[in-house]
XYZ file of C-alpha atoms in Angstrom:
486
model
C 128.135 46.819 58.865
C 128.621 47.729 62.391
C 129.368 45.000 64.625
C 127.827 45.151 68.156
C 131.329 44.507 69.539
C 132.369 48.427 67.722
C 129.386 49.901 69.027
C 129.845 49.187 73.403
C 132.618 51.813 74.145
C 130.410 54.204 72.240
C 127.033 53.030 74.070
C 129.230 53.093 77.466
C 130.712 56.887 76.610
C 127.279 58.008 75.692
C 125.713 56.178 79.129
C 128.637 58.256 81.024
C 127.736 61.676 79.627
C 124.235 61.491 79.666
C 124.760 60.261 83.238
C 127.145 63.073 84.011
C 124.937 65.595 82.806
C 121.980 64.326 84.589
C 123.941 64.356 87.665
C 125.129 67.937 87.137
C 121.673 69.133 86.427
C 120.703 67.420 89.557
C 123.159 69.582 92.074
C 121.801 72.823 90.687
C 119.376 73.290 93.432
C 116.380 75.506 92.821
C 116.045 78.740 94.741
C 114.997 78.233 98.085
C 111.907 80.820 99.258
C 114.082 83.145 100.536
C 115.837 83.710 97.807
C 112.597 83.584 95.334
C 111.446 86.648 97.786
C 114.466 88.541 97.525
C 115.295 88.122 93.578
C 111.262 89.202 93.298
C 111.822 91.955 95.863
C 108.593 91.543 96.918
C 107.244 89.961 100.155
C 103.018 88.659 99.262
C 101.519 88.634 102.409
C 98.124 87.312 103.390
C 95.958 89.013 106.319
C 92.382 89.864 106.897
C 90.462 93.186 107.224
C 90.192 94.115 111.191
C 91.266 97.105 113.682
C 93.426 94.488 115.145
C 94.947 92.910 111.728
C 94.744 95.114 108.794
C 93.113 98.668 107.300
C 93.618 101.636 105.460
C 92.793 105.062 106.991
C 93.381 108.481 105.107
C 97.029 107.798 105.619
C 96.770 104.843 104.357
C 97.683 101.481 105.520
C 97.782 100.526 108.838
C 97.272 97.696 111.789
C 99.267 95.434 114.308
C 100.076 92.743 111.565
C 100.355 95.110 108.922
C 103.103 97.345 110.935
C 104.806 93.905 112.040
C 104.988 92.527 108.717
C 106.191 95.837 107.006
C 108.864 95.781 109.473
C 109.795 92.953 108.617
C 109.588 93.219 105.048
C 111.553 96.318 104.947
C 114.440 94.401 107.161
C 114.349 91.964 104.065
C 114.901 94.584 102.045
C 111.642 94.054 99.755
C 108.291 95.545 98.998
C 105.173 94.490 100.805
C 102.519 93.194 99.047
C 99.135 92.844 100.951
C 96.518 90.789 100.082
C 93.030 90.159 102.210
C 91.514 86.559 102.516
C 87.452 86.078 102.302
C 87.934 84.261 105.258
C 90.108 81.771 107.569
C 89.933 78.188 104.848
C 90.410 80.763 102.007
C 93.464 82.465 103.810
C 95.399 79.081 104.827
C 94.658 77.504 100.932
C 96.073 80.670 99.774
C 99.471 80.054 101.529
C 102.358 78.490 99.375
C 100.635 78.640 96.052
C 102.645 79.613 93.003
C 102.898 83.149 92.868
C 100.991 83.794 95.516
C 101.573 84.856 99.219
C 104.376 82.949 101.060
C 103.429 84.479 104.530
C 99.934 84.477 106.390
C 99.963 87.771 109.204
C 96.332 87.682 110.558
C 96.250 86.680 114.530
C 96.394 83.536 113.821
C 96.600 80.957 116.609
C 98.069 77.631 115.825
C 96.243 74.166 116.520
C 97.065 70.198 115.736
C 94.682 70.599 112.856
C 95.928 74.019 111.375
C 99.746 72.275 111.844
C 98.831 69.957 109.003
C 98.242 72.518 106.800
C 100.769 74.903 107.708
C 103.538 75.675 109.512
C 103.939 78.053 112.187
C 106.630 81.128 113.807
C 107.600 81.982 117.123
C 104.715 83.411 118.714
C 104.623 87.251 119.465
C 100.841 88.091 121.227
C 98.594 86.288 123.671
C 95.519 85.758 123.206
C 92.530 84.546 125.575
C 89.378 83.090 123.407
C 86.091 84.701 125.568
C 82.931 84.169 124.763
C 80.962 86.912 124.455
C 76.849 87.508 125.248
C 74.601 90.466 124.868
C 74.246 92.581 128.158
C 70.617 92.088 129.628
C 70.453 88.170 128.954
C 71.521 85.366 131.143
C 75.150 85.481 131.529
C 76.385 82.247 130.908
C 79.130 80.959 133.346
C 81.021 77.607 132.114
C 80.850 75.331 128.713
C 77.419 73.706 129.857
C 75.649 77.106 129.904
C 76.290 76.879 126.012
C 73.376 74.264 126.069
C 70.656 75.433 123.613
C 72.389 78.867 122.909
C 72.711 80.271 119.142
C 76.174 80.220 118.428
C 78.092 81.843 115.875
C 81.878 81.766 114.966
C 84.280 82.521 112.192
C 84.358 79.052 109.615
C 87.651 77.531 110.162
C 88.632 79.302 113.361
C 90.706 77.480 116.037
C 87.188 78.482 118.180
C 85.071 75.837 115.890
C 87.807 73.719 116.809
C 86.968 74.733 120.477
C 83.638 74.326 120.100
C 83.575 70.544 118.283
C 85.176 69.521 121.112
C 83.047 70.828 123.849
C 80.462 69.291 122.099
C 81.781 65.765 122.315
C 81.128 65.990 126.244
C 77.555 68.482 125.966
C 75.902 67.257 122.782
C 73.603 69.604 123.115
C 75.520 72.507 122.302
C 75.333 73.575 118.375
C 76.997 76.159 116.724
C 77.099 77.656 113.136
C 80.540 78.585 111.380
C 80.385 81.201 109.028
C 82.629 82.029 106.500
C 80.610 85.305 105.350
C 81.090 87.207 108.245
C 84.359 89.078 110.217
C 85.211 89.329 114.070
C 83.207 92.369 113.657
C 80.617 91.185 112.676
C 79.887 88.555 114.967
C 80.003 91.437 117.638
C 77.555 93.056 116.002
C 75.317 90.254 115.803
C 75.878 89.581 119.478
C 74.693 92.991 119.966
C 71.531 93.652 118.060
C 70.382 90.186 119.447
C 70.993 87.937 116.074
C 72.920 85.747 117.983
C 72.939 84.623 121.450
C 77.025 84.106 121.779
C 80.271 83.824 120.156
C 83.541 83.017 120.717
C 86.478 86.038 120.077
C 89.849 86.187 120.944
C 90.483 88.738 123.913
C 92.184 91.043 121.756
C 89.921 91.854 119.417
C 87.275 92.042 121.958
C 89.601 94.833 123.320
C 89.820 96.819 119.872
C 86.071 96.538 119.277
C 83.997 96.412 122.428
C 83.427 99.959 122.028
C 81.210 99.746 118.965
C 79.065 97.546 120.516
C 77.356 98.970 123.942
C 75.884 95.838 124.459
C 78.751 93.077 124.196
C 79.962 91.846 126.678
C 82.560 88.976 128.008
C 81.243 86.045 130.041
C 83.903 84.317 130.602
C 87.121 82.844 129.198
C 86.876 79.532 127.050
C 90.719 77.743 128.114
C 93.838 78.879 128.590
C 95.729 81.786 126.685
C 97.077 81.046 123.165
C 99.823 82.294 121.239
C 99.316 84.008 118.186
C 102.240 83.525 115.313
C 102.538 83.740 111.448
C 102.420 80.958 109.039
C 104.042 79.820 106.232
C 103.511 77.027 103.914
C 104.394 73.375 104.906
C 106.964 71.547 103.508
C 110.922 71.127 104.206
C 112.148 74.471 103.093
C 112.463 76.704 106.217
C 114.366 79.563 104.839
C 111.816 82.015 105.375
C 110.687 80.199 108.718
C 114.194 80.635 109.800
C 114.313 84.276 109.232
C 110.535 85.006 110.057
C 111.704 83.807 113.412
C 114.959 85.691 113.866
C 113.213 88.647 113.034
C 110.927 87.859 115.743
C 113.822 87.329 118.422
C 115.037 90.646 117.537
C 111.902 92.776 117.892
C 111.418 91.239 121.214
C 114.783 91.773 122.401
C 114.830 95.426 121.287
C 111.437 96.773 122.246
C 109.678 97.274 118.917
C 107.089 94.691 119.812
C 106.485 96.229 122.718
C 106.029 99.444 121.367
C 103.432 98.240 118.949
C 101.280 96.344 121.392
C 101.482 99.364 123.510
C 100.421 101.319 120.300
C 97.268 99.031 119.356
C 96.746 97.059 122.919
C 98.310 99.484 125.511
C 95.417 101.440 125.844
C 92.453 99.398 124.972
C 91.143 99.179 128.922
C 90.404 102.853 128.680
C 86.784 103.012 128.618
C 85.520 99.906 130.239
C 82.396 98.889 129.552
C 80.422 101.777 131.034
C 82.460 104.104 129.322
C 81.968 102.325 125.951
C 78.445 102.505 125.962
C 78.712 106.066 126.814
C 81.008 106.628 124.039
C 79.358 104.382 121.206
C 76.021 106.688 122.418
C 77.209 109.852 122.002
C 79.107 109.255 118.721
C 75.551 108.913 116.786
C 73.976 112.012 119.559
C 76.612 114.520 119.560
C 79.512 114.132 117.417
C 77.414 114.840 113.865
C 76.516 118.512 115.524
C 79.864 119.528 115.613
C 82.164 117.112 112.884
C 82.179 119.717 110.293
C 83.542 122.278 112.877
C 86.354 119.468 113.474
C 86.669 118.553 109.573
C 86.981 122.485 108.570
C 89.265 123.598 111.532
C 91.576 120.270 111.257
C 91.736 120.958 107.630
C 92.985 124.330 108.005
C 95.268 123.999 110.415
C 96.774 120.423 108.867
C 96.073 118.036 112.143
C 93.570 115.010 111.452
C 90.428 116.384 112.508
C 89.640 112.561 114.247
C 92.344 113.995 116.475
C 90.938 116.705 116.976
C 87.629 115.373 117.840
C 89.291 112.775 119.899
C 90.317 115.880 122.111
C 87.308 117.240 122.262
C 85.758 114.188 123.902
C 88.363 113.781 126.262
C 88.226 117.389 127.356
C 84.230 118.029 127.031
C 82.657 114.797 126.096
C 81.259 116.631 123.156
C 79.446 119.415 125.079
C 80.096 122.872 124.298
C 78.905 124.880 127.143
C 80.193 123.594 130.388
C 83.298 125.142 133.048
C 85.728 123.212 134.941
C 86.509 123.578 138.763
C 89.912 125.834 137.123
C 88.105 128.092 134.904
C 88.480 126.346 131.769
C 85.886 126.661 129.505
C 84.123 125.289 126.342
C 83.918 122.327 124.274
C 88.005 122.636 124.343
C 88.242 123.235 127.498
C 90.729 126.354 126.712
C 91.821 128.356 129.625
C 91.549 131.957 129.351
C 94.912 132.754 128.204
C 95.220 130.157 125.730
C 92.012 131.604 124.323
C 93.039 134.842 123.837
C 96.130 133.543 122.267
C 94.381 131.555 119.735
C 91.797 134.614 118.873
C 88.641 132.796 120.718
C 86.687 135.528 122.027
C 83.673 132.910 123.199
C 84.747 130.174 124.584
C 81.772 128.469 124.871
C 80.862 129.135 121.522
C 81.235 125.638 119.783
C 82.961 126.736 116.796
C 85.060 128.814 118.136
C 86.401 126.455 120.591
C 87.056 124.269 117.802
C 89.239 126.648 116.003
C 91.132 127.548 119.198
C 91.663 124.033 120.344
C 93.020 123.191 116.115
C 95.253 126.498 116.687
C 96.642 125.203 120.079
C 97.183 121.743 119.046
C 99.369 122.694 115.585
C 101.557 125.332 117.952
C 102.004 122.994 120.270
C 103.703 120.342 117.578
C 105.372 123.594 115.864
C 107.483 124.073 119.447
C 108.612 120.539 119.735
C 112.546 119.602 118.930
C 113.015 118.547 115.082
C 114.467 114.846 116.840
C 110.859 113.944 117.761
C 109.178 112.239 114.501
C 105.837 111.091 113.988
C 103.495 109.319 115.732
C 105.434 110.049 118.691
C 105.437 114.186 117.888
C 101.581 113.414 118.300
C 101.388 111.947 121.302
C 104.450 114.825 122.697
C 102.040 117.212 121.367
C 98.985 116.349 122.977
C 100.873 115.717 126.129
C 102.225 119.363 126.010
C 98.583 120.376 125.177
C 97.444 118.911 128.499
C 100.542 120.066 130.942
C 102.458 122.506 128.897
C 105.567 122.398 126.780
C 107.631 123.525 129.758
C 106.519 120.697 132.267
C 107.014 118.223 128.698
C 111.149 119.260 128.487
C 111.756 118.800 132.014
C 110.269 114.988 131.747
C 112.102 114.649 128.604
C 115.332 115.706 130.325
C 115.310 113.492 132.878
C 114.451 110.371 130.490
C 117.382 111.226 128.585
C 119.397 110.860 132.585
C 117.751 108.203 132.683
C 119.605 106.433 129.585
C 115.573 106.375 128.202
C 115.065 107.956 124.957
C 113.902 111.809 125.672
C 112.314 111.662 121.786
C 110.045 108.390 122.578
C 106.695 109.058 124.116
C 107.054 105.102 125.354
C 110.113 106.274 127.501
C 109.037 109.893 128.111
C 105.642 108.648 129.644
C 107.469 106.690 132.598
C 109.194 109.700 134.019
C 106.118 112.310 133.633
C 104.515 110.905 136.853
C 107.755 111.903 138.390
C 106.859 115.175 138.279
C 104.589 115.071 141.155
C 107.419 114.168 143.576
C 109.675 116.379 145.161
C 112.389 114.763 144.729
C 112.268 114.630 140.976
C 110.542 117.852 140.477
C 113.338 119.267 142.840
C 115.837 119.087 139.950
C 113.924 120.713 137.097
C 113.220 123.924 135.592
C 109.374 124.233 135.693
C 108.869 122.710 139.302
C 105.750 120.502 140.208
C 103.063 118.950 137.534
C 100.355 116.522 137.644
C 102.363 113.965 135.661
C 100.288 111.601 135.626
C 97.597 113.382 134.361
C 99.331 113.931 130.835
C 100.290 110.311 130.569
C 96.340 109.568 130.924
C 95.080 112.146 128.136
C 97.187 111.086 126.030
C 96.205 107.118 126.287
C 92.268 107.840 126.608
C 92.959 110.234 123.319
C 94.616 107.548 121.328
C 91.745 105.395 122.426
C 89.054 107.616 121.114
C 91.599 108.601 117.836
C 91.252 104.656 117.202
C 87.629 104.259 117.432
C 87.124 107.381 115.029
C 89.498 106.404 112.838
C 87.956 102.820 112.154
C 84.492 104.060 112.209
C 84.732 107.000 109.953
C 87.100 104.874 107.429
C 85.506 102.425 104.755
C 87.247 99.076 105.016
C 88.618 96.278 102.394
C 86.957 93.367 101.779
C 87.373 90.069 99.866
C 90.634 88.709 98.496
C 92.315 91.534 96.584
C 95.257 93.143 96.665
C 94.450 96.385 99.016
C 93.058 98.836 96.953
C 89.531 99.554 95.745
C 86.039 98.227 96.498
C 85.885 99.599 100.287
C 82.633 98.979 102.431
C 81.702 100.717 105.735
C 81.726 98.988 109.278
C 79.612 97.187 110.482
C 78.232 100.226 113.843
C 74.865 101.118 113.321
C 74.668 105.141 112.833
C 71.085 105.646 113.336
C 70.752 108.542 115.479
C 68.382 107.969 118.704
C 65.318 109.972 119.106
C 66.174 111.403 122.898
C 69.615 112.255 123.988
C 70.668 111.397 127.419
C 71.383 113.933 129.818
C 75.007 115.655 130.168
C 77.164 113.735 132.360
């Protein structure tokens, strides 16, 4: 028999070990989210389905956030995987959970009450919150105009927050939130007269005014906002940390600013007078002539919503009208370029078509190898408009400059030079209209956009970004009487 004397040093040795190994297991810290993303190689990001956020053209995926976050994701050294949120509550619950995203990239704006859900990053956009009211009604001009209004916004939105507090001080203003509809949406309802107002950031006014003729802004609701990412809350700020040294460093080295100048840079190009006029003539005379675009583009390898996108620009759509120079034609081709491309009518809509699709693809053909898409688009259109010649003088001065001659960013500062003597002076080809290259190119882009977003179905719902696509939300019926040529 065992005396309980014999059986302490035993008790103690097995107290030590067990406490040792409980000890041990306790400094083997679990990977922080960093490290989980790395060791997955894959980054799950969370966005929503916008021109300003996230969408897939025929090239596939594309957007502000979506370029930002690949970026990024690709500096990590991982795959991106997108998924879309059903709306704002869905998007910030989805945050953090296990195996799901770890990131949320969707213009968001950060508030006291999203902070307790989330954290936040270094902020990379501002942001204005307008509200918006159809053209033709009462144009309301501070908060107390809101009074008896029908309001709509986005469920969740740091706008509902806007608006909850307004209220406080006008009780009479109500307001629905919605969690069934998009920024586009809302628009739209603002538009065909569903809704009296809502409240969008100034951004995405920008990218979508143009499918709505009738929206417009009535005046700005506060001060400008940031917009940053978010990741889940909590003390681990491993991915914070590099989320916001990544940040820093497309700041510091102009990649920011070369996306905002390719999604925001050129969003001012139509006005409002000029979007109306363009959302009109999409449904009046684009379908008359988008096959001509489709078969031509096809043929000669160029994105036929380029194409078109030149067409407007040049013609505005309208196949038999003549510049003050002689050019010609829903193309506008001058007579020599005509010839060259094998037009023998150039007011002859198809024809035009062809020759403008022929021009455009020799024009990319001449360019240096060193220029790489999209900038070999934007070189090419600009050599389209000005000529190749005028194009390699600008590019040669950039590059004395200490600019980069194979960035259409850099190249499009000195091509206004071009007009002065003291520039022109010192190049091969002599005087251009520089400045006139650097617009064509921007109001093309602009167009390019619009097309791109209205001919391409869109993602809806939380998924992972593939299947189940819908169409936007611009009405296509087609007017009974055209307006006059302008």
């Amino acid at each position: 028999m065992f005396s309980p004397t014999a059986l302490r040093p035993r008790y103690a040795k097995w107290l030590i070990a067990t406490g040792l190994f409980l000890m041990l297991s306790g400094c083997v810290d679990k990977p922080n989210t960093l490290e989980r993303v790395k060791e997955d190689g894959v980054l799950r990001v969370i966005t929503r389905n916008s021109p300003a956020t996230y969408f897939q053209d025929r090239n596939g995926e594309t957007g502000f956030e979506y370029e930002l976050v690949k970026r990024f994701a690709d500096d990590l050294g991982v795959k991106l995987k997108i998924e879309t949120a059903d709306n704002l509550d869905d998007l910030f619950s989805q945050v953090g959970k296990p195996n799901g995203p770890v990131l949320a990239a969707a213009g968001l704006v950060s508030s006291e009450e999203r902070k307790k859900q989330v954290r936040f990053s270094h902020p990379y956009l501002e942001v204005t919150p307008q509200v918006i009211y159809r053209n033709g009604q009462s144009r309301p001009t501070d908060a107390g105009d809101l009074v008896g209004k029908k309001i709509m916004v986005l469920k969740g939105s740091t706008h509902a927050e806007q608006l909850a507090q307004l209220k406080k001080k006008f009780p009479g203003i109500e307001y629905e939130e919605s969690d069934a509809v998009e920024v586009v949406d809302l628009l739209r309802m603002v538009d065909e007269g569903q809704i009296d107002l809502t409240l969008v950031d100034s951004n995405e006014v920008a990218m979508n005014q143009v499918y709505f003729p009738n929206v417009r802004v009535a005046f700005d609701l506060g001060d400008a906002s940031n917009q940053s990412w978010a990741v889940a809350a909590g003390d681990d700020n491993s991915l914070l940390n590099e989320i916001n040294a990544y940040l820093d460093k497309v700041k510091e080295n102009g990649t920011l600013q070369r996306l905002k100048d390719r999604y925001y840079g050129h969003v001012d190009v139509l006005g409002y007078m000029g979007a109306t006029t363009f959302a009109q003539h999409l449904q009046q005379r684009l379908p008359k002539y988008e096959q001509h675009f489709k078969a031509y583009a096809k043929k000669e390898k160029v994105d036929w919503r380029l194409l078109a996108a030149i067409g407007y620009q040049e013609s505005l759509w309208q196949a038999a009208v003549t510049s003050k120079t002689g050019v010609r034609g829903l193309m506008m081709l001058t007579q020599n370029t005509a010839q060259a491309m094998g037009v023998s009518n150039r007011l002859d809509p198809k024809q035009s078509i062809m020759g403008g699709a022929k021009y455009l693809s020799y024009m990319k053909d001449q360019l240096d190898e060193s220029i790489q898409e999209p900038d070999r688009t934007w070189f090419a259109l600009a050599a389209y408009n000005v000529g190749s010649g005028h194009l390699d003088d600008a590019r040669k001065l950039a590059a004395k400059e200490g600019l980069n001659p194979d960035k259409w960013l850099d190249v499009k500062k000195i091509l206004p030079r071009l007009s002065e003597k003291k520039w022109y002076s010192k190049t091969r080809y002599g005087y251009a209209r520089g400045g006139e290259p650097v617009h064509f190119v921007a109001n093309i882009r602009r167009y390019y956009d619009i097309l791109t977003w209205v001919t391409q179905p869109q993602l809806e719902g939380n998924q992972v970004a593939e299947g189940n696509l819908h169409v936007p939300g611009v009405d296509k019926t087609k007017p009974n009487v055209e307006n006059p040529p302008l």
